[in-house]
XYZ file of C-alpha atoms in Angstrom:
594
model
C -35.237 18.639 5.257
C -37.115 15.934 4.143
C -38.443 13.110 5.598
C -36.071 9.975 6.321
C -32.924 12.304 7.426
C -34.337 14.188 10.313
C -35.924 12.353 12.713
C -38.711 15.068 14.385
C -40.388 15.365 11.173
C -40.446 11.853 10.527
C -42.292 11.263 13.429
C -44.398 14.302 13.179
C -45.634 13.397 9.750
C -46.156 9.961 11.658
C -48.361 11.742 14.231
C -50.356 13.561 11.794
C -51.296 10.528 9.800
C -52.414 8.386 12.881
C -53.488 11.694 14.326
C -55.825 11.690 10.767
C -56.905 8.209 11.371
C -58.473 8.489 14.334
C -60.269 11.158 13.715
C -62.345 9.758 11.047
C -63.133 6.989 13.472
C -64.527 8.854 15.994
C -66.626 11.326 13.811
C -67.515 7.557 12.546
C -68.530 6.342 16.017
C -70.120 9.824 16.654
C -72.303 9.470 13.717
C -73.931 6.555 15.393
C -74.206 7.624 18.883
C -77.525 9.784 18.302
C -79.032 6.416 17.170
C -78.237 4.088 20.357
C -80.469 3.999 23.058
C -80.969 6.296 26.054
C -79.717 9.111 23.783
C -82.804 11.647 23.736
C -80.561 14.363 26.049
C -78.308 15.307 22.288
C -79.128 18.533 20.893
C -79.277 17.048 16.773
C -78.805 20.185 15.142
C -75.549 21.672 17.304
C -74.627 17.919 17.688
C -74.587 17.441 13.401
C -72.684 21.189 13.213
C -69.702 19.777 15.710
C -69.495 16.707 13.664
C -69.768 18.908 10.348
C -67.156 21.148 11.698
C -64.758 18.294 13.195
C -64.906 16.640 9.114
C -64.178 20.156 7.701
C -61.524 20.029 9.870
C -59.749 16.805 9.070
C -60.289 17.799 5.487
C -58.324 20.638 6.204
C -55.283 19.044 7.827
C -55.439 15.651 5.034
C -54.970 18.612 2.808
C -51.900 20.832 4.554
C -48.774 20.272 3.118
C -47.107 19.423 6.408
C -43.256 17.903 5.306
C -42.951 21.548 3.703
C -44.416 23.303 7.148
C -41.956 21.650 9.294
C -39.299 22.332 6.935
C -39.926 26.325 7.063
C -40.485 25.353 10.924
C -44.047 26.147 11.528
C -45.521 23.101 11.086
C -45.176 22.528 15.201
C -47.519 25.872 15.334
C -50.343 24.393 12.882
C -50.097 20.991 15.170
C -50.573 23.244 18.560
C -53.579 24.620 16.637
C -55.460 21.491 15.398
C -54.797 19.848 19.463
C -56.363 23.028 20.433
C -59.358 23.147 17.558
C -59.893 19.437 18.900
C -60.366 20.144 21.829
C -62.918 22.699 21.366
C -64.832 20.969 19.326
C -64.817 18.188 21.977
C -65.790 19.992 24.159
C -69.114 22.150 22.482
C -70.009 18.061 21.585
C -69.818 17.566 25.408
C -72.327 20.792 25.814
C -74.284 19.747 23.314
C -74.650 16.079 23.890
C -75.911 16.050 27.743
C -72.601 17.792 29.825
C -71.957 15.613 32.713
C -74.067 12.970 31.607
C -72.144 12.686 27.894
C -69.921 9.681 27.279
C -68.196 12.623 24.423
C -65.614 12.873 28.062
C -63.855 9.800 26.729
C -62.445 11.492 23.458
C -60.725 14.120 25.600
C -58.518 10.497 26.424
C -57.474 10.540 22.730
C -56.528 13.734 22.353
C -54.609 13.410 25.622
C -52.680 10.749 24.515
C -52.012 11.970 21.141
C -50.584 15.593 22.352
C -48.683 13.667 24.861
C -46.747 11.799 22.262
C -46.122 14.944 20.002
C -45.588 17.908 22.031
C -42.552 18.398 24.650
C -43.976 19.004 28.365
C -44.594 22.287 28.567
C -46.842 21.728 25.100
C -48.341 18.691 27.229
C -48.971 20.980 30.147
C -50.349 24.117 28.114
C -53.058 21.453 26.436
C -53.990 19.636 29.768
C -54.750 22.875 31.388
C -56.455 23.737 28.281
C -58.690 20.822 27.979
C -59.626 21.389 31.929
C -60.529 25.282 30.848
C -62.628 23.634 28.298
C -64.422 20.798 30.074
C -65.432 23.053 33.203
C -66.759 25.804 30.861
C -68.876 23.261 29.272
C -70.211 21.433 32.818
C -70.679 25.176 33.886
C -72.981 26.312 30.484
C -75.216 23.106 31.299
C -75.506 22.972 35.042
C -72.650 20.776 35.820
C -74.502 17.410 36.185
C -71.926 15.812 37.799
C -70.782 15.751 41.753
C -67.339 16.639 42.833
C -65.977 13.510 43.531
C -66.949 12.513 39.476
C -65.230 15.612 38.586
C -61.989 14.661 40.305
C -62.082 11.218 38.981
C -62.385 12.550 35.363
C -59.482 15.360 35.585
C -57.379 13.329 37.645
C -57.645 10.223 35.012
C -56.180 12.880 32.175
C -53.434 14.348 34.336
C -52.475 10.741 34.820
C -53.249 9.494 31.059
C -51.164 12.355 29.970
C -47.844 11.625 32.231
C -48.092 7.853 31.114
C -47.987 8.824 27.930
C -45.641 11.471 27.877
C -43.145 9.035 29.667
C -43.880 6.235 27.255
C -43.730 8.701 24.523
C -39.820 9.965 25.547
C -38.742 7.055 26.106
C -40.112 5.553 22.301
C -38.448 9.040 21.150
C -34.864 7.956 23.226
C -34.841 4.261 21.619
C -36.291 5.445 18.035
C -33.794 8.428 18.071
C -30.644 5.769 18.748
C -31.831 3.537 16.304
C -31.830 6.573 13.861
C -28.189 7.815 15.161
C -27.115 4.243 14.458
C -28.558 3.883 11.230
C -27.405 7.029 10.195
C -24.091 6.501 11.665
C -24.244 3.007 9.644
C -23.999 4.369 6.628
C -21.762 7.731 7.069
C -19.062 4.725 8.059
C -20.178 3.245 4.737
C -19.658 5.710 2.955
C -16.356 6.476 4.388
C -15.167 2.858 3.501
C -16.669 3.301 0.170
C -14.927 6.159 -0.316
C -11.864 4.537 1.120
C -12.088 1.415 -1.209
C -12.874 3.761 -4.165
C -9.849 5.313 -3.506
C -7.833 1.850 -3.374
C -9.516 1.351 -6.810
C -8.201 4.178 -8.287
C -4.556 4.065 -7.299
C -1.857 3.926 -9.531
C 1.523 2.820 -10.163
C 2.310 6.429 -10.843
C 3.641 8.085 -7.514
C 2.660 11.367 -8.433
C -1.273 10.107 -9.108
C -1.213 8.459 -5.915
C -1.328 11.632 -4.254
C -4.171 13.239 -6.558
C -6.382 10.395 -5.969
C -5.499 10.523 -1.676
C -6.799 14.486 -2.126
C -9.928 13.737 -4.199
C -10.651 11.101 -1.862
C -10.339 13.159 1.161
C -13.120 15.583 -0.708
C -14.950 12.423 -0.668
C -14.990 12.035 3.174
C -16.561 15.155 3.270
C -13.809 18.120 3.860
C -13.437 20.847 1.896
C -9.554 21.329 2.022
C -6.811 18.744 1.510
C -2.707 18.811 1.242
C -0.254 16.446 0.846
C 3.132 17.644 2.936
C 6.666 16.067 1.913
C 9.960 16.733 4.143
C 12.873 17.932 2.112
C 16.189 16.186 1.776
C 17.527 18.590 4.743
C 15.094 16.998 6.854
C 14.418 20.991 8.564
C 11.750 22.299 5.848
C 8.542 20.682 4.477
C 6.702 21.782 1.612
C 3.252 21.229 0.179
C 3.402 19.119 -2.559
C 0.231 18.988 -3.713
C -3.098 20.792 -2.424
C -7.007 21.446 -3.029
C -8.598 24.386 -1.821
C -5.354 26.217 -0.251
C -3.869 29.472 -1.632
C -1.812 29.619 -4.165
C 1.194 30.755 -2.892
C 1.192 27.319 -0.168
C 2.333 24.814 -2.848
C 5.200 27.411 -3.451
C 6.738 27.591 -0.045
C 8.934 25.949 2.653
C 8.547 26.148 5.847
C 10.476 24.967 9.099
C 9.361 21.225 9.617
C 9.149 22.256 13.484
C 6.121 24.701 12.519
C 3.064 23.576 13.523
C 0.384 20.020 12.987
C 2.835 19.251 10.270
C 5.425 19.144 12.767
C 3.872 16.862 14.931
C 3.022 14.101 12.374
C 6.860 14.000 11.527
C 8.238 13.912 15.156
C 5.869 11.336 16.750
C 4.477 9.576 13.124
C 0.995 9.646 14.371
C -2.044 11.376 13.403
C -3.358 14.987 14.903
C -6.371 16.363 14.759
C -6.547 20.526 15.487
C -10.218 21.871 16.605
C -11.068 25.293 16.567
C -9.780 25.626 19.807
C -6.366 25.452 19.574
C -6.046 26.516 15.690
C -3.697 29.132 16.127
C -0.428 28.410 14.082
C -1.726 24.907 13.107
C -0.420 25.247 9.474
C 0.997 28.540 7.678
C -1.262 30.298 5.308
C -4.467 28.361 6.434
C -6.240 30.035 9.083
C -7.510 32.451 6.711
C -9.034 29.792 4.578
C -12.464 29.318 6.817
C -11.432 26.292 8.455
C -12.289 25.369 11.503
C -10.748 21.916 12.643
C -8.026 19.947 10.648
C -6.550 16.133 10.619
C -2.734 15.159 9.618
C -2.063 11.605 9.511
C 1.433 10.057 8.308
C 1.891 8.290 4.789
C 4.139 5.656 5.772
C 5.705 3.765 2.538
C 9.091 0.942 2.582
C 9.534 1.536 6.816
C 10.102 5.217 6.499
C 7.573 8.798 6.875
C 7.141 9.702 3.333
C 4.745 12.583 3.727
C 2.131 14.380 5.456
C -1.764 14.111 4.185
C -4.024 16.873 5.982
C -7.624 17.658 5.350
C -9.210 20.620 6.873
C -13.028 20.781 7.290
C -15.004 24.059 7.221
C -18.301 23.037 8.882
C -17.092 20.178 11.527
C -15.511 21.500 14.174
C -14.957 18.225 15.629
C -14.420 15.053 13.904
C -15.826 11.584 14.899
C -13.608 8.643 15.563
C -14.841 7.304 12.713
C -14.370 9.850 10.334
C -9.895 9.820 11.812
C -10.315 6.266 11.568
C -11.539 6.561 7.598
C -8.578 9.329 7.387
C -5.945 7.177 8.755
C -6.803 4.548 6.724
C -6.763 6.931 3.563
C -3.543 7.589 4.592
C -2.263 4.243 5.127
C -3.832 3.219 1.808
C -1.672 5.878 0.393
C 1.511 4.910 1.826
C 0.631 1.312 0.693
C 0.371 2.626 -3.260
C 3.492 4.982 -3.049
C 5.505 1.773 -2.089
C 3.988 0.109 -4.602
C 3.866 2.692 -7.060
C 7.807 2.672 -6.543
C 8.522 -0.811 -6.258
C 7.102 -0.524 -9.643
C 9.495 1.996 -10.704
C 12.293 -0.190 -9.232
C 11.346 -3.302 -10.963
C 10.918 -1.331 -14.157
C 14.345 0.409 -13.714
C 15.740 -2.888 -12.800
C 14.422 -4.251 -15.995
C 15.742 -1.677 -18.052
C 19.173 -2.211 -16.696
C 18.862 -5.784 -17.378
C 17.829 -5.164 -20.718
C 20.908 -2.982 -21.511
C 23.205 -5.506 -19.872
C 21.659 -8.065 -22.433
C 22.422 -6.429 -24.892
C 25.785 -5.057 -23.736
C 26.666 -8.947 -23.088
C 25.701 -9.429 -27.003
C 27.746 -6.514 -27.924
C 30.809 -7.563 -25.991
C 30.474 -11.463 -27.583
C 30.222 -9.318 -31.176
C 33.127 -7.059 -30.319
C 34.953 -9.724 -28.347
C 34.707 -12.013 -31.261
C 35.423 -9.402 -34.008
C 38.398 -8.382 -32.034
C 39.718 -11.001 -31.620
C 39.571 -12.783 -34.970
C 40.935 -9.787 -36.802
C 44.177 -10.568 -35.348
C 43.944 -14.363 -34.979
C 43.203 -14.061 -38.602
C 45.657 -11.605 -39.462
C 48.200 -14.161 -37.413
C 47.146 -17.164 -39.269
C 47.371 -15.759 -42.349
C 50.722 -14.043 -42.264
C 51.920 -17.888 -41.032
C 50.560 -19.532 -43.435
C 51.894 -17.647 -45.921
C 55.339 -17.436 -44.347
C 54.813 -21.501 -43.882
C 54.601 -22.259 -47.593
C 55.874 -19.563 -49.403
C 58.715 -19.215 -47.069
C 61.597 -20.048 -50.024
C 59.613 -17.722 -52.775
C 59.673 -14.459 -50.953
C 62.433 -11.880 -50.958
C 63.393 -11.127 -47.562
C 61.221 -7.345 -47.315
C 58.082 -9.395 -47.852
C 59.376 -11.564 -45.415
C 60.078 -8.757 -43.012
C 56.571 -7.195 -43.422
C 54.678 -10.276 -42.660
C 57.052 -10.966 -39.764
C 56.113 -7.441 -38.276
C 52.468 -8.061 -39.020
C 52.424 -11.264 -37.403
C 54.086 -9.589 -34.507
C 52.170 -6.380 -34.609
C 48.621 -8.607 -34.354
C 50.064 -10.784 -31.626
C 51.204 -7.187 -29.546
C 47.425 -6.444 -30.141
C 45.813 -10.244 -29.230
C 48.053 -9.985 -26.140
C 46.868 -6.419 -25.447
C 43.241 -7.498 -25.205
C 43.757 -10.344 -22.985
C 45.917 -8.676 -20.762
C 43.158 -5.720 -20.328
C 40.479 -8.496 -20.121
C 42.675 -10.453 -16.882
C 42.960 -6.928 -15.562
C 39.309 -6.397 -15.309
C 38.733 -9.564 -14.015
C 40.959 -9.221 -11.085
C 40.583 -5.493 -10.481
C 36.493 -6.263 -10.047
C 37.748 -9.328 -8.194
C 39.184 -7.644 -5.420
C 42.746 -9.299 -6.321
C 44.632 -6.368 -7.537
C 48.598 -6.918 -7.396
C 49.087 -3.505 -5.461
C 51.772 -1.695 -4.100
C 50.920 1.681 -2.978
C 53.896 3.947 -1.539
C 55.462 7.696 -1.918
C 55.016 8.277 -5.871
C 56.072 11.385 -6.878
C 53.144 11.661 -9.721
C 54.430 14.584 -11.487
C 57.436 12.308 -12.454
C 54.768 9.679 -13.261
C 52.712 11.721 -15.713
C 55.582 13.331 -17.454
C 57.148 9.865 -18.592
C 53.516 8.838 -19.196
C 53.701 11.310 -21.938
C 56.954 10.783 -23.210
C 56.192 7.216 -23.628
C 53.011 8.088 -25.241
C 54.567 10.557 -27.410
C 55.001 8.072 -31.178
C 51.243 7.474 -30.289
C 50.371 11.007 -29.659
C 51.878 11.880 -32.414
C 48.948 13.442 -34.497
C 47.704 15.325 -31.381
C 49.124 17.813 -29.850
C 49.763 17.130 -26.599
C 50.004 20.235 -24.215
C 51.456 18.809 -20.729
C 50.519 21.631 -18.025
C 51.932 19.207 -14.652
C 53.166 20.784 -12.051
C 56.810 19.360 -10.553
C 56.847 17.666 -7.105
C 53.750 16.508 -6.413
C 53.947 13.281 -3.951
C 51.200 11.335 -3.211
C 50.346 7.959 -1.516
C 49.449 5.320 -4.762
C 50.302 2.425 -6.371
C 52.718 4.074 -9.562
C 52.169 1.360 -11.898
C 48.564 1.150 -11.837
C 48.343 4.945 -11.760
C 50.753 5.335 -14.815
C 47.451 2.533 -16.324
C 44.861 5.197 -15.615
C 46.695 8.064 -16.980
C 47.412 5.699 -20.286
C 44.116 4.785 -20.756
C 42.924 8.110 -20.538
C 45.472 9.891 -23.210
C 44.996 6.459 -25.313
C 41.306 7.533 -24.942
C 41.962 10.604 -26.158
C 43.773 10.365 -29.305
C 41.400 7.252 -30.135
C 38.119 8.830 -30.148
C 39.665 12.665 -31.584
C 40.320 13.188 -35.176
C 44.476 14.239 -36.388
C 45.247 17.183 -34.643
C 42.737 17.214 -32.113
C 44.620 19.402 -28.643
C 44.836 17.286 -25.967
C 45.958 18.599 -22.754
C 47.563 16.759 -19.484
C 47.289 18.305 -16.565
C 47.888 17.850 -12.955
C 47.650 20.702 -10.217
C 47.073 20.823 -6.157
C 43.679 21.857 -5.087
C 42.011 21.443 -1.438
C 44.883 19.171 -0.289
C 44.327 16.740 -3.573
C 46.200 16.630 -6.462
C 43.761 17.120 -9.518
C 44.902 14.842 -12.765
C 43.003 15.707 -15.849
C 42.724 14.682 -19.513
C 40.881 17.218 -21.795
C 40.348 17.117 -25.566
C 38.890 19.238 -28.454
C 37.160 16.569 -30.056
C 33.627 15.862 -30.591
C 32.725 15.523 -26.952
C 30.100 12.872 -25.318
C 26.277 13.031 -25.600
C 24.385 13.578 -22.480
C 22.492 10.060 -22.566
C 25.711 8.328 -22.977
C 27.485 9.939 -20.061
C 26.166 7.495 -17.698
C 27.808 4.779 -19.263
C 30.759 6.472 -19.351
C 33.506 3.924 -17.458
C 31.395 0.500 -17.300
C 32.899 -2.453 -18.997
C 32.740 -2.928 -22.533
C 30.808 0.374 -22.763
C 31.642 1.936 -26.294
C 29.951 5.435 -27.224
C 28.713 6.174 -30.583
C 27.049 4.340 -33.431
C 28.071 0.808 -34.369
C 29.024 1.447 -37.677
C 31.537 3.981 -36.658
C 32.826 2.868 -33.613
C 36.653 2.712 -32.697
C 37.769 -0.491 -32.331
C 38.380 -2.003 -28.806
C 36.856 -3.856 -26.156
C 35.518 -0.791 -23.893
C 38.032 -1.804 -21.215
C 39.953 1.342 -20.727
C 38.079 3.446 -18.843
C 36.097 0.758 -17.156
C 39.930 -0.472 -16.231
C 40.807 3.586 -14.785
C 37.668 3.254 -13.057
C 38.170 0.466 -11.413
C 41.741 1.522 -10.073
C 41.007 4.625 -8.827
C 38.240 3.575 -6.665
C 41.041 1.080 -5.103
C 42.829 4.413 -4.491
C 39.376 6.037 -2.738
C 38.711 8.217 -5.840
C 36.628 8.186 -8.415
C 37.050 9.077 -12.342
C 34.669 12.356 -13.270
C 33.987 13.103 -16.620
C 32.705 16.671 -18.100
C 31.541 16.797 -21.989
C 30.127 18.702 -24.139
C 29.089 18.195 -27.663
C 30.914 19.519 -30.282
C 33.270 21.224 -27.242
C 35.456 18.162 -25.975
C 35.723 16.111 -23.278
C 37.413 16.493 -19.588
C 38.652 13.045 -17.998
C 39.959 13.789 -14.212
C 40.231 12.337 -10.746
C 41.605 13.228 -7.668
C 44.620 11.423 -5.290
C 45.286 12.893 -1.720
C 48.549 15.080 -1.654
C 50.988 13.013 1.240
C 50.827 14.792 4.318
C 49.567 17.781 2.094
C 52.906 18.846 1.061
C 54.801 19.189 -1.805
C 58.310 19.309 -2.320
C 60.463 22.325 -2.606
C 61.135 24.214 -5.952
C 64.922 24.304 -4.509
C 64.982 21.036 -3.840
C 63.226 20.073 -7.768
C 65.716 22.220 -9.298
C 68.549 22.997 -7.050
C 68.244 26.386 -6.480
């Protein structure tokens, strides 16, 4: 490691320098001792080799590459080894320079002190008891010089030297060591936020990137897995949506949403965190991926659990509170973008539809006014004409423009009527009667009456007799109108069209089906909203689009609904459904007296 993220070797490398420092001093002061007065008892020659020796030495250790032997871990063992050269060559200056009498005792303070702030105690101890060793073999090798009481003094002022120190020393290492755990957790909490705020950066209004950019960001916090869990519709399975690092075959299962941390994030909506202890079963499929602790913390998004995000970390079997804290917030952030990211989508959509009502507002006012002048015109015309040319026409032009005029005014009255239907059907001011209506009955004079229009279509009627259900006759005889009018509108001559009615499931199924050239897919949608008309403008039937928007709207009075079934180039199939009466229908032998 190198210096600045582990805080031994800082402080080592620390040591050594000051540790460097002094050393030149002393051999400094050393130089000059032989040169003070009252000096004559120094042996030059030995005296000039332990200074020699102690420079060699410090030239040495400037030299060692010491951040790269504490890194391989014996840099502690070199340390132990200079202390112990030190000392030695202390103490042959202490022989060498007068024994008992030499003032050399006082460096033995310096090295005290600095093994007491670099080695633990039993490094302290091993030195101290070394440096005694040494300064008793040197007193011994020169006749002692020095009375017991001197002696005592002398050790006793090391022993003591070196517990000050050592305490001062641990307790420097205690406050130096929290400063560094601070610092250092400082900026693993920046980094989470950063990585927190560059994931805020880098959401989207896309719902499916905001769930990419939640799993690269949980990389970023440092874990080496990362899924994003959704429940299914059936609320009892979950499946992983998206995932880094997993297996393959994760993303392409379901499993029960009681199973495991998943399950625990849905039923309370809180986060988990799983630690190697209690890993067993925490998510399908995992445990074999080398993980050994794992955090699941809700996405939340418009008041309701969207999803599940989990990371899963390979070398942390615990997690801090701040690392959670960065995951939650992840998550939250998350939940945030999905809501926006479809808020989005609903504005968007909402836009659309606006868009399409514009201009289905401009197409009605185009139709509306096209439809209605044709006749108005026609009308005007055909009076006119009857106004001043009344006495100059033989009475079959007379009868033609009569039946014109008449026909046009039949039409004009048509469209009104069909636009005051709408209007008071969507109102919620229907004129209803609903009773016993035998709807067989209905549909089969439907058809009759339909027949002159049908006329170029053949019309295959497949009802079954006696069906009875509860309905309003009149406005069902409108739906099954609009429908076969539908029909033979939008089929060419001699399209089949086929009515149909038969019990199914209690219901009586009504249906409309035609050969003709069926509905495209994009237009099906549209299919029974107001003023809706299919197909391209310049080939449009004529009408208002009121028909089906007319059946729709009476049917859901009668709690159904009209469903339509197309196919290009196959035909079209109009139906709904009405509730048989008590679910019965009447006798054959009481239809035809048998």
């Amino acid at each position: 490691m190198a210096p600045g993220t582990n805080l031994p070797i800082r402080y080592w490398l620390r040591s050594v320098r000051i540790g460097l420092l002094v050393t030149v001093l002393v051999i400094a002061v050393l130089i000059l001792l032989p040169f003070l007065p009252n000096q004559a008892h120094i042996q030059i020659v030995p005296y000039l080799g332990v200074l020699t020796a102690g420079a060699a030495g410090g030239v040495v250790i400037a030299l060692l590459p010491w951040e790269g032997l504490f890194e391989r871990g014996v840099g502690m063992y070199v340390l132990y080894g200079w202390s112990a050269v030190d000392i030695l060559l202390v103490s042959v200056g202490i022989a060498v320079s007068g024994g008992g009498r030499s003032e050399m005792f006082l460096i033995y303070g310096l090295t005290t002190v600095f093994f007491g702030i670099s080695y633990p105690l039993a490094g302290q101890a091993a030195l101290l008891a070394f440096t005694f060793a040494c300064y008793l073999v040197a007193l011994g090798t020169t006749g002692w010089q020095v009375d017991a009481a001197a002696l005592l003094a002398r050790l006793s002022s090391l022993f003591i030297l070196t517990v000050l120190t050592s305490f001062l020393s641990r307790e420097l290492m205690v406050q130096v060591s929290a400063q560094e755990q601070s610092r250092q957790n400082a900026e693993r909490w920046a980094a989470l936020l950063s990585t927190v705020a560059e994931s805020a950066h880098s959401m989207t209004l896309d719902p499916e990137r905001v769930f990419e950019v939640a799993l690269d960001s949980i990389l970023g916090l440092g874990f080496q897995r990362g899924a994003v869990c959704v429940l299914d519709e059936d609320g009892r399975t979950y499946r992983v949506l998206q995932a880094h690092g997993l297996p393959p075959d994760v993303a392409a299962r379901l499993d029960p949403a009681a199973l495991a941390v998943t399950s625990l994030v849905l039923q309370t909506g809180k986060p988990v965190v799983v630690d190697d202890e209690r890993w067993e079963g925490a998510l399908p499929l995992v445990q074999d991926a080398g993980l050994v602790s794992m955090v699941a913390a809700p996405i939340w998004a418009e008041g309701w659990l969207q999803a599940v995000l989990l990371g899963g970390s390979r070398d942390a079997p615990h997690l801090s509170d701040r690392e959670l804290e960065a995951f939650q917030l992840l998550g939250a952030q998350a939940g945030m973008a999905l809501q926006n990211a479809r808020q989005f989508e609903a504005e968007h959509r909402t836009v659309e539809r606006l868009e399409e009502l514009d201009q289905l507002k401009n197409d009605f006012l185009a139709t509306v006014s096209h439809e209605l002048r044709t006749p108005v015109t026609v009308i005007q015309g055909s009076g006119l004409t009857l106004e001043r040319m009344w006495d100059s026409l033989d009475d079959k032009t007379r009868r033609d423009l009569l039946a014109g005029l008449t026909s046009n005014a039949r039409v004009l009255n048509d469209l009104i009527t069909n636009l005051l239907d709408l209007s008071r059907l969507e109102a919620g001011n229907p004129q209803t009667i609903f009773g016993r209506t035998n709807v067989s009955d209905l549909l089969l004079g439907t058809a009759d009456r339909l027949a002159l229009l049908l006329a170029d279509h053949p019309l295959q009627v497949d009802v079954e007799r006696g069906l009875i259900v509860e309905a309003d006759p009149l406005l069902i005889e409108r739906v099954a109108e609009n429908l076969l009018t539908n029909a033979a509108k939008h089929t060419q001559p001699g399209t089949r069209v086929k009515l149909s009615a038969r019990p199914m499931d209690g219901s009586v199924v009504v249906a409309v089906e035609d050969e003709g050239p069926g509905i495209p897919e994009e237009e099906l949608a549209h299919v029974g909203e107001r003023f809706f008309r299919g197909g391209e403008i310049n080939t449009r039937k004529r009408g208002l689009g009121l028909g089906l928007a007319i059946a729709s709207e009476i049917l859901e009075l009668h709690g159904s609904q009209l469903e339509v079934d197309s196919e290009v180039g196959r035909g079209t199939r109009f139906s709904f459904r009405l509730p048989l009466r008590g679910a019965e229908r009447i006798p054959p032998s009481l239809l035809y007296g048998t």
